[in-house]
Amino acid sequence: MLDKIKELKAEIEATKLENKEELEAFRLRFISRKSVIGDLMGEIRNVEADKRKEVGQSLNVLKNLATGKFKEVAEALEKSNSNINEGQPDLTLPDIPNQLGTIHPISQTRDKIVSIFQKIGFNVADGPEVEDDWHNFTALNFPPNHPAREMQDTFFVEKNPDMLLRTHTSNVQIRMMETQKPPLRSIMPGRVFRNEAISARAHCIFHQIEGLYINENVSFQDLKNTLYYFAKEMFGPDTKIRLRPSYFPFTEPSAEMDIYWGLKTEADRKITKGTGWLEILGCGMVDPNVLANCGIDPERYTGFAFGMGIERITMLKHKIEDIRLFFENDTRFLRQFQTIS
Ligand code: DAH
C-alpha cells in the first residue's frame, strides 16, 4: 500500500494541467469519491493494525497534495480566462447608433423660399431684431395711434420705450431703402415677436420672410407674376392663386394672396373655412410715403413688397396642427423632418 501511495505521489507531481479538460480528468482520477485515492481510503481498514496509522497519514498527505494542486491550477485557469478580454473592446456588444442631426422644419421652409426667390435675382438681407419705433412703425407709415403699436401687441424695451422687439420683418425694407439706391431686389427672412397668448395657433416668437423690389416702372402686374411663380415653385405647378384687396399702412394698393387648397377632405373644409382658399401672404405696392421716408423719389421709382409667415406655410405643407411644436425641440418631432438618411 505504501508503495502504491509513493507511485501515485510521483504521478500527481508529474501530471501537467494546462486546461480545463486536463483539470477535470485529474479531479476524476485523484479527488472524486471514486478516485484512486478514494479507493485506497476504503482499503485502510484491511491494513494490518500496526501499519494502519502510517498508511492513513501518508494517504492524507497524498490527498492534500492532490486537492492542493487541483485548487491552485483551477484558480490560475480562472484568472487567465477572465484576463483574456481585459482592455479589449467587446465586439459582441450592439453598436451605438450614429444619430444624425436634422435641419429644423422652419429652417427648411425658409431655405426653400429663399432659394425660390434667389433663382429670379433676389438677394438675401437681414436686419436687427431689437428695433426702434421709426424702422418698425413710423417709416412704414403707421399712424401714431395704430393698434399694432399698443402694448398688447408689441414688446417694448423697458428702459427705452423708443426701442422694441420687431413685430415684423418689414423693418428690413426700411433699412435697405435708407442705405441703398434702387434697383433693390431683396428677400429678408427673420424672427419676429408679438405679445400674444401662446396657443396651438399663435406664438409670441415666429418667423417671417419679407420681399422687396424697387425700380423704375415696377407694376402690380410684376408683383402678381412674381408671386404666382413663387406659389407654383412652393406648392406645385398646378397651384392657383387669387389676390384679395386688403389694407397695410405701408402699401397702396394692398392685397392678400390666397392659394387654392381644395375641398377634398373634411380637414380641407376646416382649414379653408369651407371656401377651399387659404391665405398665404400680404403684399402690395410700396406706399409713396414710405419711399419718401427713406429718401427714394416716389416720382421716379415704384416698387412692391410682400411678407409671409414661415410657421404657417410649414404647418400647411406638413399638416402640423400645433405651432408650439416648432419651439419645443422634441427630437421625436424634429427627426420626422430628416432630409439626409
Ligand atoms: N408686415 C406684415 C405683417 O406682419 C406682412 C406684410 C404685408 C409685409 C404686406 C409686406 C406687405 O411687405 O407688403 O403682417
Short mmCIF file of C-alpha atoms and ligand atoms in Angstrom, two decimals:
data_model
loop_
_atom_site.label_atom_id
_atom_site.label_comp_id
_atom_site.label_asym_id
_atom_site.label_seq_id
_atom_site.Cartn_x
_atom_site.Cartn_y
_atom_site.Cartn_z
CA MET A 1 0.00 0.00 0.00
CA LEU A 2 2.77 2.44 0.85
CA ASP A 3 4.43 1.66 -2.47
CA LYS A 4 1.20 2.38 -4.25
CA ILE A 5 0.95 5.72 -2.41
CA LYS A 6 4.50 6.62 -3.46
CA GLU A 7 3.70 5.78 -7.05
CA LEU A 8 0.59 7.95 -7.02
CA LYS A 9 2.52 10.82 -5.41
CA ALA A 10 5.02 10.72 -8.25
CA GLU A 11 2.19 10.60 -10.77
CA ILE A 12 0.42 13.61 -9.21
CA GLU A 13 3.60 15.64 -9.20
CA ALA A 14 4.33 14.74 -12.81
CA THR A 15 0.85 15.43 -14.16
CA LYS A 16 0.71 18.55 -16.30
CA LEU A 17 -2.51 20.53 -16.01
CA GLU A 18 -2.90 23.12 -18.71
CA ASN A 19 -6.55 23.37 -19.45
CA LYS A 20 -10.00 22.65 -18.08
CA GLU A 21 -10.22 19.20 -19.63
CA GLU A 22 -6.95 18.06 -18.07
CA LEU A 23 -8.06 19.51 -14.77
CA GLU A 24 -11.34 17.58 -14.87
CA ALA A 25 -9.55 14.33 -15.71
CA PHE A 26 -7.23 14.99 -12.77
CA ARG A 27 -10.20 15.56 -10.48
CA LEU A 28 -11.84 12.29 -11.52
CA ARG A 29 -8.64 10.33 -11.10
CA PHE A 30 -7.46 11.72 -7.76
CA ILE A 31 -10.15 13.69 -5.96
CA SER A 32 -13.65 12.46 -6.67
CA ARG A 33 -15.28 9.86 -4.44
CA LYS A 34 -14.50 7.08 -6.85
CA SER A 35 -10.89 8.19 -7.43
CA VAL A 36 -7.82 6.04 -6.83
CA ILE A 37 -7.23 7.85 -3.57
CA GLY A 38 -10.85 7.28 -2.57
CA ASP A 39 -10.43 3.60 -3.24
CA LEU A 40 -7.29 3.44 -1.11
CA MET A 41 -9.12 5.20 1.74
CA GLY A 42 -11.68 2.43 1.61
CA GLU A 43 -8.99 -0.16 1.90
CA ILE A 44 -7.42 1.27 5.08
CA ARG A 45 -9.47 -0.98 7.25
CA ASN A 46 -7.82 -4.04 5.63
CA VAL A 47 -4.32 -2.83 6.54
CA GLU A 48 -2.64 -4.54 9.48
CA ALA A 49 -3.39 -2.66 12.65
CA ASP A 50 0.20 -1.58 13.43
CA LYS A 51 0.70 -0.06 9.98
CA ARG A 52 -2.71 1.49 9.73
CA LYS A 53 -1.71 4.81 11.27
CA GLU A 54 1.26 5.33 8.97
CA VAL A 55 -0.73 4.37 5.88
CA GLY A 56 -3.56 6.65 6.94
CA GLN A 57 -1.24 9.60 7.41
CA SER A 58 0.50 9.03 4.04
CA LEU A 59 -2.84 8.77 2.33
CA ASN A 60 -3.92 12.07 3.90
CA VAL A 61 -0.74 13.75 2.70
CA LEU A 62 -1.39 12.33 -0.77
CA LYS A 63 -4.95 13.55 -0.72
CA ASN A 64 -3.89 17.06 0.34
CA LEU A 65 -1.27 17.09 -2.39
CA ALA A 66 -3.91 16.27 -5.00
CA THR A 67 -6.53 18.79 -3.78
CA GLY A 68 -3.86 21.45 -3.30
CA LYS A 69 -2.64 21.05 -6.85
CA PHE A 70 -6.20 20.97 -8.17
CA LYS A 71 -7.17 24.19 -6.41
CA GLU A 72 -4.04 26.00 -7.45
CA VAL A 73 -4.46 25.15 -11.13
CA ALA A 74 -8.22 25.81 -11.07
CA GLU A 75 -7.65 29.31 -9.69
CA ALA A 76 -4.88 30.06 -12.18
CA LEU A 77 -7.04 28.95 -15.10
CA GLU A 78 -9.97 31.02 -13.86
CA LYS A 79 -7.80 34.09 -13.62
CA SER A 80 -6.22 33.77 -17.01
CA ASN A 81 -9.65 33.24 -18.55
CA SER A 82 -11.10 36.43 -17.14
CA ASN A 83 -7.99 38.33 -18.15
CA ILE A 84 -8.22 37.39 -21.76
CA ASN A 85 -10.54 40.30 -22.76
CA GLU A 86 -9.34 42.89 -20.32
CA GLY A 87 -8.70 46.18 -22.11
CA GLN A 88 -10.06 44.79 -25.36
CA PRO A 89 -13.29 46.09 -26.90
CA ASP A 90 -16.20 43.69 -26.63
CA LEU A 91 -17.07 43.09 -30.27
CA THR A 92 -20.30 41.34 -29.39
CA LEU A 93 -21.93 44.47 -27.95
CA PRO A 94 -24.60 46.16 -30.12
CA ASP A 95 -23.23 49.35 -31.70
CA ILE A 96 -24.19 52.88 -30.62
CA PRO A 97 -26.38 54.26 -33.40
CA ASN A 98 -24.83 57.29 -35.10
CA GLN A 99 -27.59 59.88 -34.73
CA LEU A 100 -27.57 62.47 -37.47
CA GLY A 101 -28.88 65.91 -36.59
CA THR A 102 -31.77 67.31 -38.61
CA ILE A 103 -32.42 70.70 -40.12
CA HIS A 104 -35.32 72.37 -38.30
CA PRO A 105 -38.51 72.35 -40.40
CA ILE A 106 -38.72 76.15 -40.10
CA SER A 107 -35.18 76.45 -41.49
CA GLN A 108 -36.03 74.02 -44.29
CA THR A 109 -39.05 76.09 -45.34
CA ARG A 110 -37.05 79.34 -45.06
CA ASP A 111 -34.22 77.91 -47.20
CA LYS A 112 -36.69 76.70 -49.80
CA ILE A 113 -38.45 80.08 -50.02
CA VAL A 114 -35.13 81.93 -50.14
CA SER A 115 -33.82 79.71 -52.93
CA ILE A 116 -37.01 80.17 -54.98
CA PHE A 117 -36.51 83.94 -54.90
CA GLN A 118 -32.74 83.73 -55.40
CA LYS A 119 -33.40 81.97 -58.70
CA ILE A 120 -35.09 85.12 -60.02
CA GLY A 121 -32.42 87.51 -58.81
CA PHE A 122 -33.41 88.42 -55.25
CA ASN A 123 -30.54 88.75 -52.79
CA VAL A 124 -30.80 87.97 -49.08
CA ALA A 125 -30.69 90.67 -46.40
CA ASP A 126 -31.29 90.85 -42.69
CA GLY A 127 -31.79 93.45 -40.02
CA PRO A 128 -31.96 93.84 -36.24
CA GLU A 129 -34.48 92.05 -34.02
CA VAL A 130 -34.30 94.85 -31.45
CA GLU A 131 -35.51 97.80 -33.44
CA ASP A 132 -36.52 101.42 -32.98
CA ASP A 133 -40.01 102.80 -33.50
CA TRP A 134 -39.01 104.54 -36.73
CA HIS A 135 -37.98 101.39 -38.63
CA ASN A 136 -40.68 99.13 -37.26
CA PHE A 137 -43.62 101.59 -37.44
CA THR A 138 -43.18 105.26 -38.29
CA ALA A 139 -41.23 104.97 -41.55
CA LEU A 140 -43.69 102.26 -42.61
CA ASN A 141 -46.47 104.82 -42.45
CA PHE A 142 -48.16 103.51 -39.30
CA PRO A 143 -50.27 106.35 -37.88
CA PRO A 144 -49.34 107.33 -34.31
CA ASN A 145 -52.47 105.70 -32.87
CA HIS A 146 -52.31 102.47 -34.88
CA PRO A 147 -53.39 99.48 -32.76
CA ALA A 148 -50.23 97.47 -33.65
CA ARG A 149 -48.20 99.94 -31.63
CA GLU A 150 -50.14 99.27 -28.48
CA MET A 151 -48.61 97.47 -25.55
CA GLN A 152 -50.72 94.37 -26.06
CA ASP A 153 -49.02 93.56 -29.37
CA THR A 154 -45.52 94.90 -29.09
CA PHE A 155 -42.75 94.05 -26.65
CA PHE A 156 -41.14 97.35 -25.74
CA VAL A 157 -37.73 97.73 -24.15
CA GLU A 158 -38.50 98.82 -20.60
CA LYS A 159 -35.66 101.31 -20.18
CA ASN A 160 -36.16 102.88 -23.62
CA PRO A 161 -39.75 103.00 -24.91
CA ASP A 162 -38.48 104.00 -28.35
CA MET A 163 -36.94 100.51 -28.70
CA LEU A 164 -38.90 97.33 -29.23
CA LEU A 165 -38.69 93.76 -30.49
CA ARG A 166 -39.64 93.98 -34.14
CA THR A 167 -43.20 92.85 -34.80
CA HIS A 168 -42.50 92.02 -38.45
CA THR A 169 -39.59 91.80 -40.91
CA SER A 170 -40.82 94.92 -42.72
CA ASN A 171 -38.24 96.93 -40.72
CA VAL A 172 -35.56 95.48 -43.01
CA GLN A 173 -37.28 97.07 -46.05
CA ILE A 174 -36.75 100.47 -44.47
CA ARG A 175 -33.12 99.74 -43.61
CA MET A 176 -32.46 98.58 -47.19
CA MET A 177 -34.12 101.60 -48.78
CA GLU A 178 -32.36 104.04 -46.44
CA THR A 179 -28.90 102.71 -47.20
CA GLN A 180 -29.03 101.52 -50.82
CA LYS A 181 -30.00 103.01 -54.11
CA PRO A 182 -32.57 101.33 -56.39
CA PRO A 183 -32.80 98.96 -58.08
CA LEU A 184 -33.34 96.89 -54.95
CA ARG A 185 -34.40 93.27 -55.08
CA SER A 186 -34.18 91.54 -51.70
CA ILE A 187 -35.64 88.73 -49.67
CA MET A 188 -35.42 89.18 -45.90
CA PRO A 189 -36.01 86.24 -43.56
CA GLY A 190 -36.07 86.71 -39.81
CA ARG A 191 -37.54 86.20 -36.37
CA VAL A 192 -40.32 88.45 -35.12
CA PHE A 193 -42.05 88.96 -31.78
CA ARG A 194 -45.57 89.73 -30.67
CA ASN A 195 -47.09 89.84 -27.25
CA GLU A 196 -49.68 87.15 -27.89
CA ALA A 197 -51.03 84.42 -25.66
CA ILE A 198 -49.33 81.18 -26.70
CA SER A 199 -51.72 78.61 -28.15
CA ALA A 200 -51.81 75.93 -30.84
CA ARG A 201 -52.28 78.68 -33.46
CA ALA A 202 -50.22 81.59 -32.10
CA HIS A 203 -46.82 82.11 -30.54
CA CYS A 204 -45.01 85.16 -29.22
CA ILE A 205 -42.00 84.32 -31.40
CA PHE A 206 -42.32 83.33 -35.05
CA HIS A 207 -40.63 83.79 -38.40
CA GLN A 208 -41.41 85.84 -41.48
CA ILE A 209 -39.95 86.41 -44.90
CA GLU A 210 -40.19 89.84 -46.40
CA GLY A 211 -39.71 90.65 -50.08
CA LEU A 212 -38.98 93.99 -51.68
CA TYR A 213 -38.46 95.12 -55.27
CA ILE A 214 -37.88 98.77 -56.07
CA ASN A 215 -37.08 100.03 -59.55
CA GLU A 216 -38.39 102.29 -62.26
CA ASN A 217 -41.69 101.12 -63.73
CA VAL A 218 -42.42 98.31 -61.28
CA SER A 219 -46.10 97.46 -61.63
CA PHE A 220 -48.73 95.47 -59.81
CA GLN A 221 -48.50 93.00 -62.68
CA ASP A 222 -44.84 92.39 -61.75
CA LEU A 223 -45.94 91.68 -58.20
CA LYS A 224 -48.59 89.25 -59.33
CA ASN A 225 -46.26 87.40 -61.72
CA THR A 226 -43.56 87.12 -59.07
CA LEU A 227 -45.98 85.73 -56.50
CA TYR A 228 -47.55 83.34 -58.99
CA TYR A 229 -44.09 81.99 -59.83
CA PHE A 230 -43.38 81.60 -56.11
CA ALA A 231 -46.67 79.80 -55.41
CA LYS A 232 -46.06 77.27 -58.21
CA GLU A 233 -42.48 76.60 -57.07
CA MET A 234 -43.57 76.23 -53.47
CA PHE A 235 -46.86 74.35 -53.73
CA GLY A 236 -46.67 72.67 -57.13
CA PRO A 237 -47.09 73.62 -60.82
CA ASP A 238 -50.90 73.41 -60.77
CA THR A 239 -51.29 75.86 -57.89
CA LYS A 240 -53.96 78.51 -58.34
CA ILE A 241 -53.72 81.90 -56.68
CA ARG A 242 -56.01 84.85 -56.10
CA LEU A 243 -55.33 88.34 -54.81
CA ARG A 244 -57.89 89.90 -52.48
CA PRO A 245 -57.89 93.62 -51.67
CA SER A 246 -56.60 94.30 -48.17
CA TYR A 247 -55.01 97.04 -46.11
CA PHE A 248 -51.48 97.61 -44.80
CA PRO A 249 -50.21 101.07 -43.84
CA PHE A 250 -47.06 100.67 -45.94
CA THR A 251 -48.61 99.52 -49.25
CA GLU A 252 -51.15 101.06 -51.60
CA PRO A 253 -52.92 99.23 -53.05
CA SER A 254 -52.61 96.27 -50.67
CA ALA A 255 -53.67 92.70 -51.16
CA GLU A 256 -53.61 89.28 -49.57
CA MET A 257 -52.73 86.27 -51.67
CA ASP A 258 -54.66 83.03 -51.30
CA ILE A 259 -53.79 79.69 -52.85
CA TYR A 260 -56.44 77.18 -53.81
CA TRP A 261 -56.14 74.34 -51.34
CA GLY A 262 -59.16 72.31 -52.34
CA LEU A 263 -62.14 70.88 -50.53
CA LYS A 264 -61.48 67.18 -50.84
CA THR A 265 -61.47 66.23 -47.19
CA GLU A 266 -63.16 67.32 -44.01
CA ALA A 267 -59.78 68.72 -42.89
CA ASP A 268 -59.57 70.87 -46.08
CA ARG A 269 -63.03 72.21 -45.33
CA LYS A 270 -61.95 73.07 -41.81
CA ILE A 271 -58.70 74.92 -42.57
CA THR A 272 -60.16 76.81 -45.54
CA LYS A 273 -63.36 77.63 -43.62
CA GLY A 274 -65.38 75.98 -46.35
CA THR A 275 -64.01 78.19 -49.17
CA GLY A 276 -61.17 75.99 -50.48
CA TRP A 277 -58.87 79.05 -50.38
CA LEU A 278 -56.04 79.70 -47.92
CA GLU A 279 -54.32 82.98 -47.18
CA ILE A 280 -50.55 82.74 -47.64
CA LEU A 281 -49.17 86.27 -47.57
CA GLY A 282 -49.73 90.02 -47.54
CA CYS A 283 -48.44 92.26 -50.31
CA GLY A 284 -48.87 95.48 -52.20
CA MET A 285 -47.24 98.39 -53.99
CA VAL A 286 -44.91 100.28 -51.66
CA ASP A 287 -46.72 103.41 -50.48
CA PRO A 288 -45.12 106.59 -51.91
CA ASN A 289 -44.89 107.94 -48.33
CA VAL A 290 -42.67 105.01 -47.40
CA LEU A 291 -40.36 105.62 -50.36
CA ALA A 292 -40.15 109.31 -49.43
CA ASN A 293 -39.45 108.43 -45.76
CA CYS A 294 -36.39 106.52 -46.98
CA GLY A 295 -35.13 109.19 -49.34
CA ILE A 296 -36.27 107.46 -52.54
CA ASP A 297 -38.01 109.65 -55.10
CA PRO A 298 -41.60 108.33 -55.45
CA GLU A 299 -41.99 110.19 -58.73
CA ARG A 300 -39.22 108.16 -60.29
CA TYR A 301 -39.42 104.81 -58.52
CA THR A 302 -42.15 102.37 -57.69
CA GLY A 303 -41.93 99.00 -56.02
CA PHE A 304 -43.72 96.09 -54.49
CA ALA A 305 -43.38 94.35 -51.16
CA PHE A 306 -44.73 91.19 -49.60
CA GLY A 307 -44.47 89.36 -46.31
CA MET A 308 -45.34 85.86 -45.20
CA GLY A 309 -45.22 83.69 -42.07
CA ILE A 310 -42.86 80.73 -42.24
CA GLU A 311 -44.62 78.77 -39.49
CA ARG A 312 -47.94 78.99 -41.26
CA ILE A 313 -46.54 77.71 -44.56
CA THR A 314 -44.66 74.90 -42.81
CA MET A 315 -47.80 73.87 -40.92
CA LEU A 316 -49.79 73.76 -44.14
CA LYS A 317 -47.18 71.80 -46.07
CA HIS A 318 -46.67 69.19 -43.34
CA LYS A 319 -50.18 69.19 -41.84
CA ILE A 320 -48.88 70.25 -38.43
CA GLU A 321 -51.66 71.42 -36.15
CA ASP A 322 -49.79 72.98 -33.23
CA ILE A 323 -47.32 75.84 -33.72
CA ARG A 324 -45.75 75.18 -30.29
CA LEU A 325 -44.09 72.02 -31.65
CA PHE A 326 -41.60 74.21 -33.53
CA PHE A 327 -40.24 75.67 -30.31
CA GLU A 328 -40.08 72.63 -28.06
CA ASN A 329 -37.04 70.93 -29.62
CA ASP A 330 -38.53 67.49 -29.09
CA THR A 331 -36.28 65.28 -31.20
CA ARG A 332 -39.16 62.83 -31.83
CA PHE A 333 -40.89 65.65 -33.71
CA LEU A 334 -37.77 67.06 -35.37
CA ARG A 335 -36.49 63.69 -36.56
CA GLN A 336 -39.51 63.41 -38.85
CA PHE A 337 -38.02 66.18 -40.96
CA GLN A 338 -34.76 64.36 -41.61
CA THR A 339 -33.52 65.21 -45.07
CA ILE A 340 -30.42 63.00 -45.07
CA SER A 341 -30.52 59.37 -44.02
N1 DAH B 1 -45.74 93.06 -42.20
C1 DAH B 1 -46.99 92.37 -42.45
C2 DAH B 1 -47.36 91.54 -41.24
O1 DAH B 1 -46.55 91.32 -40.40
C3 DAH B 1 -46.86 91.46 -43.65
C4 DAH B 1 -46.73 92.24 -44.90
C5 DAH B 1 -47.84 92.62 -45.61
C6 DAH B 1 -45.47 92.59 -45.38
C7 DAH B 1 -47.73 93.33 -46.79
C8 DAH B 1 -45.35 93.31 -46.56
C9 DAH B 1 -46.52 93.68 -47.26
O2 DAH B 1 -44.19 93.68 -47.06
O3 DAH B 1 -46.39 94.37 -48.40
O4 DAH B 1 -48.47 91.09 -41.15
#
